[in-house]
Coordinates of N, CA, C and O in Angstrom, one line a residue:
M1 N -51.0 3.2 -17.4 CA -50.2 4.0 -16.5 C -49.0 3.2 -16.2 O -47.9 3.8 -16.0
T2 N -49.0 1.9 -16.0 CA -48.0 1.0 -15.7 C -46.9 1.1 -16.8 O -45.8 1.2 -16.6
S3 N -47.3 1.1 -18.0 CA -46.4 1.1 -19.2 C -45.6 2.4 -19.2 O -44.5 2.5 -19.7
R4 N -46.4 3.4 -18.9 CA -45.7 4.8 -18.9 C -44.6 4.9 -17.9 O -43.6 5.3 -18.1
L5 N -44.9 4.2 -16.6 CA -43.9 4.3 -15.6 C -42.7 3.4 -16.0 O -41.6 3.7 -15.7
S6 N -43.0 2.3 -16.6 CA -41.9 1.3 -17.1 C -41.0 2.1 -18.1 O -39.8 1.9 -18.0
L7 N -41.7 2.8 -19.0 CA -40.8 3.5 -20.1 C -40.1 4.6 -19.4 O -38.9 4.8 -19.7
L8 N -40.7 5.3 -18.4 CA -39.9 6.4 -17.7 C -38.7 5.8 -17.0 O -37.7 6.3 -17.0
F9 N -39.0 4.6 -16.3 CA -37.9 4.0 -15.5 C -36.8 3.5 -16.4 O -35.6 3.8 -16.2
I10 N -37.1 2.9 -17.5 CA -36.1 2.4 -18.5 C -35.4 3.5 -19.1 O -34.1 3.7 -19.3
G11 N -36.1 4.6 -19.5 CA -35.5 5.8 -20.0 C -34.5 6.4 -19.0 O -33.4 6.9 -19.4
S12 N -34.9 6.5 -17.7 CA -34.0 7.0 -16.7 C -32.7 6.2 -16.6 O -31.6 6.8 -16.5
L13 N -32.9 4.9 -16.6 CA -31.7 4.1 -16.6 C -30.8 4.3 -17.8 O -29.5 4.3 -17.5
L14 N -31.4 4.3 -18.9 CA -30.5 4.5 -20.1 C -29.8 5.9 -20.1 O -28.6 6.0 -20.4
F15 N -30.5 6.9 -19.6 CA -29.9 8.3 -19.5 C -28.8 8.2 -18.4 O -27.7 8.8 -18.7
A16 N -29.0 7.5 -17.3 CA -27.9 7.5 -16.3 C -26.7 6.7 -16.7 O -25.6 7.0 -16.4
C17 N -27.0 5.6 -17.5 CA -25.8 4.8 -17.8 C -25.3 5.2 -19.2 O -24.2 4.6 -19.6
G18 N -25.9 6.0 -19.9 CA -25.6 6.3 -21.3 C -24.3 7.2 -21.4 O -23.6 7.1 -22.3
G19 N -24.1 8.1 -20.4 CA -22.9 9.0 -20.5 C -21.6 8.2 -20.3 O -21.5 7.3 -19.5
S20 N -20.7 8.7 -21.1 CA -19.4 8.0 -21.0 C -18.3 9.1 -20.9 O -18.4 10.2 -21.4
S21 N -17.3 8.8 -20.0 CA -16.2 9.7 -20.0 C -15.1 9.4 -21.0 O -15.1 8.3 -21.5
P22 N -14.3 10.4 -21.5 CA -13.4 10.1 -22.4 C -12.4 9.1 -21.9 O -12.1 9.1 -20.7
P23 N -11.8 8.3 -22.7 CA -10.8 7.3 -22.2 C -9.5 8.0 -21.6 O -9.3 9.2 -22.0
P24 N -8.9 7.5 -20.6 CA -7.7 8.1 -20.0 C -6.7 8.3 -21.0 O -6.5 7.5 -21.9
A25 N -5.9 9.4 -20.8 CA -4.9 9.7 -21.8 C -3.7 8.7 -21.6 O -3.4 8.2 -20.5
A26 N -3.1 8.3 -22.7 CA -2.0 7.4 -22.7 C -0.9 8.1 -22.0 O -0.6 9.2 -22.1
P27 N -0.1 7.3 -21.1 CA 1.0 7.9 -20.4 C 2.1 8.4 -21.5 O 2.2 7.8 -22.5
A28 N 2.8 9.4 -21.1 CA 3.8 9.8 -22.0 C 4.9 8.9 -22.1 O 5.1 8.0 -21.3
A29 N 5.5 8.8 -23.3 CA 6.6 7.9 -23.5 C 7.7 8.2 -22.6 O 8.1 9.3 -22.4
P30 N 8.2 7.1 -22.0 CA 9.3 7.3 -21.1 C 10.6 7.8 -21.8 O 10.9 7.3 -22.8
S31 N 11.2 8.7 -21.1 CA 12.6 9.1 -21.7 C 13.6 8.1 -21.3 O 13.3 7.2 -20.6
E32 N 14.8 8.2 -21.9 CA 15.8 7.4 -21.5 C 16.0 7.3 -20.0 O 16.1 8.2 -19.3
P33 N 16.1 6.1 -19.5 CA 16.2 5.9 -18.0 C 17.6 6.5 -17.5 O 18.6 6.2 -18.3
A34 N 17.7 7.1 -16.5 CA 19.0 7.5 -15.9 C 19.7 6.3 -15.4 O 19.3 5.5 -14.6
T35 N 20.9 6.2 -15.9 CA 21.8 5.0 -15.5 C 23.1 5.6 -14.9 O 23.5 6.7 -15.3
A36 N 23.6 4.8 -14.1 CA 24.9 5.2 -13.5 C 26.0 5.0 -14.6 O 25.9 4.3 -15.5
S37 N 27.0 5.8 -14.6 CA 28.0 5.6 -15.6 C 28.6 4.2 -15.5 O 28.7 3.6 -14.4
E38 N 29.1 3.7 -16.6 CA 29.6 2.4 -16.6 C 31.0 2.2 -15.8 O 31.2 1.2 -15.2
T39 N 31.8 3.2 -15.8 CA 32.9 3.2 -14.9 C 32.8 4.2 -13.8 O 32.4 5.3 -14.0
P40 N 33.0 3.7 -12.6 CA 32.9 4.5 -11.5 C 33.9 5.7 -11.5 O 35.1 5.5 -12.0
P41 N 33.6 6.8 -10.8 CA 34.6 7.9 -10.7 C 35.7 7.4 -10.0 O 35.6 6.5 -9.1
P42 N 36.9 8.1 -10.1 CA 38.1 7.7 -9.3 C 37.8 7.8 -7.9 O 37.1 8.7 -7.3
S43 N 38.3 6.8 -7.1 CA 38.1 6.8 -5.6 C 39.2 7.7 -5.0 O 40.1 8.1 -5.6
G44 N 39.0 8.0 -3.8 CA 40.0 8.7 -3.1 C 39.5 10.1 -2.8 O 40.2 10.9 -2.2
S45 N 38.3 10.5 -3.2 CA 37.7 11.8 -2.9 C 37.4 11.9 -1.4 O 36.9 11.0 -0.8
S46 N 37.9 12.9 -0.8 CA 37.7 13.1 0.7 C 36.2 13.5 1.0 O 35.9 13.5 2.1
D47 N 35.5 14.1 0.0 CA 34.1 14.4 0.4 C 33.1 13.2 0.2 O 31.9 13.4 0.5
G48 N 33.5 12.0 -0.2 CA 32.7 10.9 -0.4 C 31.8 10.9 -1.5 O 30.8 10.3 -1.6
S49 N 32.1 11.8 -2.6 CA 31.2 12.0 -3.7 C 31.3 10.9 -4.7 O 30.5 10.8 -5.7
S50 N 32.4 10.2 -4.7 CA 32.6 9.1 -5.8 C 31.7 8.0 -5.4 O 31.4 7.7 -4.3
A51 N 31.4 7.3 -6.4 CA 30.6 6.0 -6.3 C 31.2 4.8 -6.8 O 31.9 4.8 -7.8
L52 N 31.2 3.7 -6.1 CA 31.9 2.5 -6.5 C 31.0 1.3 -5.9 O 30.2 1.5 -4.9
T53 N 31.1 0.2 -6.5 CA 30.4 -1.0 -6.0 C 31.1 -1.6 -4.8 O 32.2 -1.2 -4.5
A54 N 30.4 -2.4 -4.0 CA 30.9 -3.0 -2.8 C 32.3 -3.8 -3.2 O 33.3 -3.7 -2.4
E55 N 32.2 -4.5 -4.3 CA 33.5 -5.3 -4.7 C 34.6 -4.4 -5.0 O 35.8 -4.6 -4.7
A56 N 34.4 -3.2 -5.7 CA 35.4 -2.3 -6.0 C 36.0 -1.7 -4.7 O 37.2 -1.4 -4.6
C57 N 35.1 -1.4 -3.7 CA 35.5 -0.9 -2.4 C 36.5 -2.0 -1.6 O 37.6 -1.5 -1.2
Q58 N 36.1 -3.1 -1.7 CA 36.9 -4.1 -1.0 C 38.2 -4.4 -1.7 O 39.3 -4.6 -1.2
A59 N 38.2 -4.3 -3.1 CA 39.4 -4.4 -3.9 C 40.4 -3.3 -3.7 O 41.6 -3.5 -3.8
A60 N 39.9 -2.2 -3.3 CA 40.7 -0.9 -3.0 C 41.2 -1.0 -1.6 O 41.8 -0.1 -1.2
G61 N 40.9 -2.1 -0.9 CA 41.3 -2.1 0.5 C 40.3 -1.4 1.5 O 40.7 -1.2 2.6
G62 N 39.2 -1.2 1.0 CA 38.1 -0.5 1.9 C 37.2 -1.5 2.5 O 37.2 -2.8 2.3
Q63 N 36.3 -1.0 3.3 CA 35.4 -1.7 4.0 C 34.0 -1.0 3.8 O 33.8 0.1 3.9
V64 N 32.9 -1.8 3.5 CA 31.5 -1.3 3.3 C 30.9 -1.0 4.7 O 30.9 -2.0 5.5
V65 N 30.5 0.2 4.9 CA 29.9 0.5 6.1 C 28.5 0.9 5.7 O 28.2 1.9 5.0
G66 N 27.4 0.2 6.3 CA 26.0 0.5 6.0 C 25.4 1.5 7.0 O 26.0 1.6 8.2
D67 N 24.4 2.1 6.5 CA 23.7 3.1 7.5 C 22.8 2.3 8.4 O 22.1 1.4 7.9
I68 N 22.7 2.6 9.6 CA 21.8 1.9 10.5 C 20.4 2.5 10.5 O 19.5 2.0 11.2
G69 N 20.1 3.4 9.6 CA 18.8 3.9 9.5 C 18.5 5.3 10.0 O 17.5 5.9 9.9
D70 N 19.6 5.9 10.5 CA 19.5 7.3 11.0 C 20.1 8.3 10.0 O 20.0 9.5 10.3
G71 N 20.6 7.8 8.9 CA 21.1 8.7 7.8 C 22.5 9.3 8.2 O 22.9 10.2 7.5
A72 N 23.1 8.8 9.2 CA 24.4 9.4 9.7 C 25.6 9.4 8.5 O 26.3 10.3 8.3
I73 N 25.5 8.3 7.7 CA 26.6 8.2 6.7 C 26.4 9.2 5.6 O 27.3 9.5 4.8
H74 N 25.3 9.7 5.5 CA 25.0 10.7 4.4 C 25.1 12.2 4.8 O 25.1 13.0 4.0
R75 N 25.4 12.4 6.0 CA 25.6 13.7 6.6 C 27.0 14.3 6.3 O 28.0 13.5 6.3
P76 N 27.1 15.5 6.1 CA 28.3 16.2 5.8 C 29.2 16.0 7.1 O 28.8 16.1 8.2
G77 N 30.5 15.7 6.9 CA 31.3 15.6 8.1 C 31.3 14.1 8.7 O 32.0 13.9 9.7
Y78 N 30.6 13.1 8.1 CA 30.7 11.8 8.6 C 32.1 11.3 8.6 O 32.8 11.5 7.5
R79 N 32.5 10.6 9.5 CA 33.8 10.0 9.6 C 33.7 8.5 9.8 O 32.8 8.0 10.5
C80 N 34.5 7.7 9.2 CA 34.5 6.2 9.2 C 34.8 5.8 10.7 O 35.7 6.4 11.3
P81 N 34.2 4.8 11.1 CA 34.4 4.4 12.6 C 35.7 3.9 12.9 O 36.2 4.2 13.9
G82 N 36.4 3.2 11.9 CA 37.7 2.7 12.3 C 38.8 3.6 12.2 O 39.7 3.7 13.1
S83 N 38.8 4.4 11.1 CA 39.9 5.3 10.9 C 39.8 6.8 11.2 O 40.7 7.5 11.3
G84 N 38.5 7.1 11.3 CA 38.2 8.6 11.6 C 38.3 9.4 10.3 O 38.2 10.6 10.3
E85 N 38.6 8.8 9.1 CA 38.7 9.5 7.9 C 37.4 9.6 7.3 O 36.4 8.8 7.5
P86 N 37.2 10.5 6.3 CA 35.9 10.6 5.5 C 35.9 9.4 4.6 O 36.8 8.7 4.3
P87 N 34.6 8.9 4.3 CA 34.4 7.8 3.4 C 35.1 8.1 2.0 O 35.3 9.2 1.5
I88 N 35.6 7.0 1.4 CA 36.2 7.1 0.0 C 35.1 7.3 -1.0 O 35.3 8.2 -1.9
G89 N 33.9 6.8 -0.8 CA 32.8 7.1 -1.7 C 31.5 6.4 -1.2 O 31.6 5.6 -0.3
K90 N 30.4 6.6 -2.0 CA 29.2 5.9 -1.7 C 29.1 4.6 -2.4 O 29.7 4.5 -3.6
I91 N 28.5 3.6 -1.9 CA 28.4 2.4 -2.5 C 27.2 2.4 -3.4 O 26.2 2.8 -3.0
T92 N 27.4 2.0 -4.7 CA 26.4 2.0 -5.8 C 26.2 0.5 -6.0 O 27.0 -0.3 -6.0
P93 N 24.9 0.1 -6.2 CA 24.7 -1.4 -6.5 C 25.1 -1.7 -7.9 O 25.3 -0.8 -8.8
P94 N 25.6 -3.0 -8.1 CA 26.0 -3.4 -9.4 C 24.8 -3.4 -10.4 O 23.7 -3.4 -9.9
P95 N 25.0 -3.2 -11.7 CA 23.9 -3.2 -12.6 C 23.1 -4.5 -12.5 O 23.6 -5.6 -12.4
G96 N 21.8 -4.3 -12.4 CA 20.9 -5.4 -12.2 C 20.8 -6.0 -10.8 O 20.1 -6.9 -10.6
G97 N 21.7 -5.5 -10.0 CA 21.6 -6.0 -8.6 C 20.6 -5.4 -7.7 O 20.0 -4.4 -8.1
P98 N 20.5 -5.9 -6.5 CA 19.5 -5.3 -5.5 C 19.9 -3.8 -5.1 O 21.1 -3.5 -5.0
I99 N 18.9 -3.0 -4.9 CA 19.2 -1.6 -4.6 C 18.9 -1.5 -3.0 O 17.8 -1.7 -2.6
P100 N 19.9 -1.1 -2.2 CA 19.7 -1.1 -0.8 C 18.9 0.2 -0.5 O 18.9 1.1 -1.1
I101 N 18.1 0.0 0.6 CA 17.2 1.2 1.0 C 18.0 2.2 1.8 O 17.8 3.4 1.5
E102 N 18.8 1.8 2.8 CA 19.5 2.8 3.6 C 20.8 3.3 3.0 O 21.2 4.4 3.3
G103 N 21.5 2.6 2.2 CA 22.7 3.0 1.6 C 24.0 2.6 2.4 O 23.9 2.1 3.5
S104 N 25.1 2.8 1.8 CA 26.4 2.4 2.5 C 27.5 3.3 1.9 O 27.3 3.8 0.8
V105 N 28.6 3.3 2.5 CA 29.7 4.1 2.1 C 31.0 3.1 2.2 O 30.9 2.1 2.9
C106 N 32.0 3.6 1.5 CA 33.3 2.8 1.5 C 34.3 3.5 2.4 O 34.6 4.6 2.2
C107 N 34.7 2.8 3.4 CA 35.7 3.4 4.4 C 37.0 2.7 4.3 O 37.0 1.5 4.1
K108 N 38.1 3.4 4.7 CA 39.5 2.8 4.8 C 39.8 2.7 6.2 O 39.3 3.4 7.0

């Protein structure tokens, strides 16, 4: 009787552990990563839609204004604190540089 119980127990273990699920599907091949254009669009757009690096902003006589975390610089109608004018454009990080969380704009 003991050998029968042992065989039944071993058989149950093999049955429980014997099933396997199919291997996970391989991830799809990534498409070309989206990259910013190599040359920034011309600055001077009144809607702040152009993008430029912080260095390009300062070279154009602008000042980088960061968002304090409330998203104000991203809202339509945002005006620069010093001049009251709309931003020249959004600040984009340099290639390979750190990516800011809150974002910044270029103001004159």
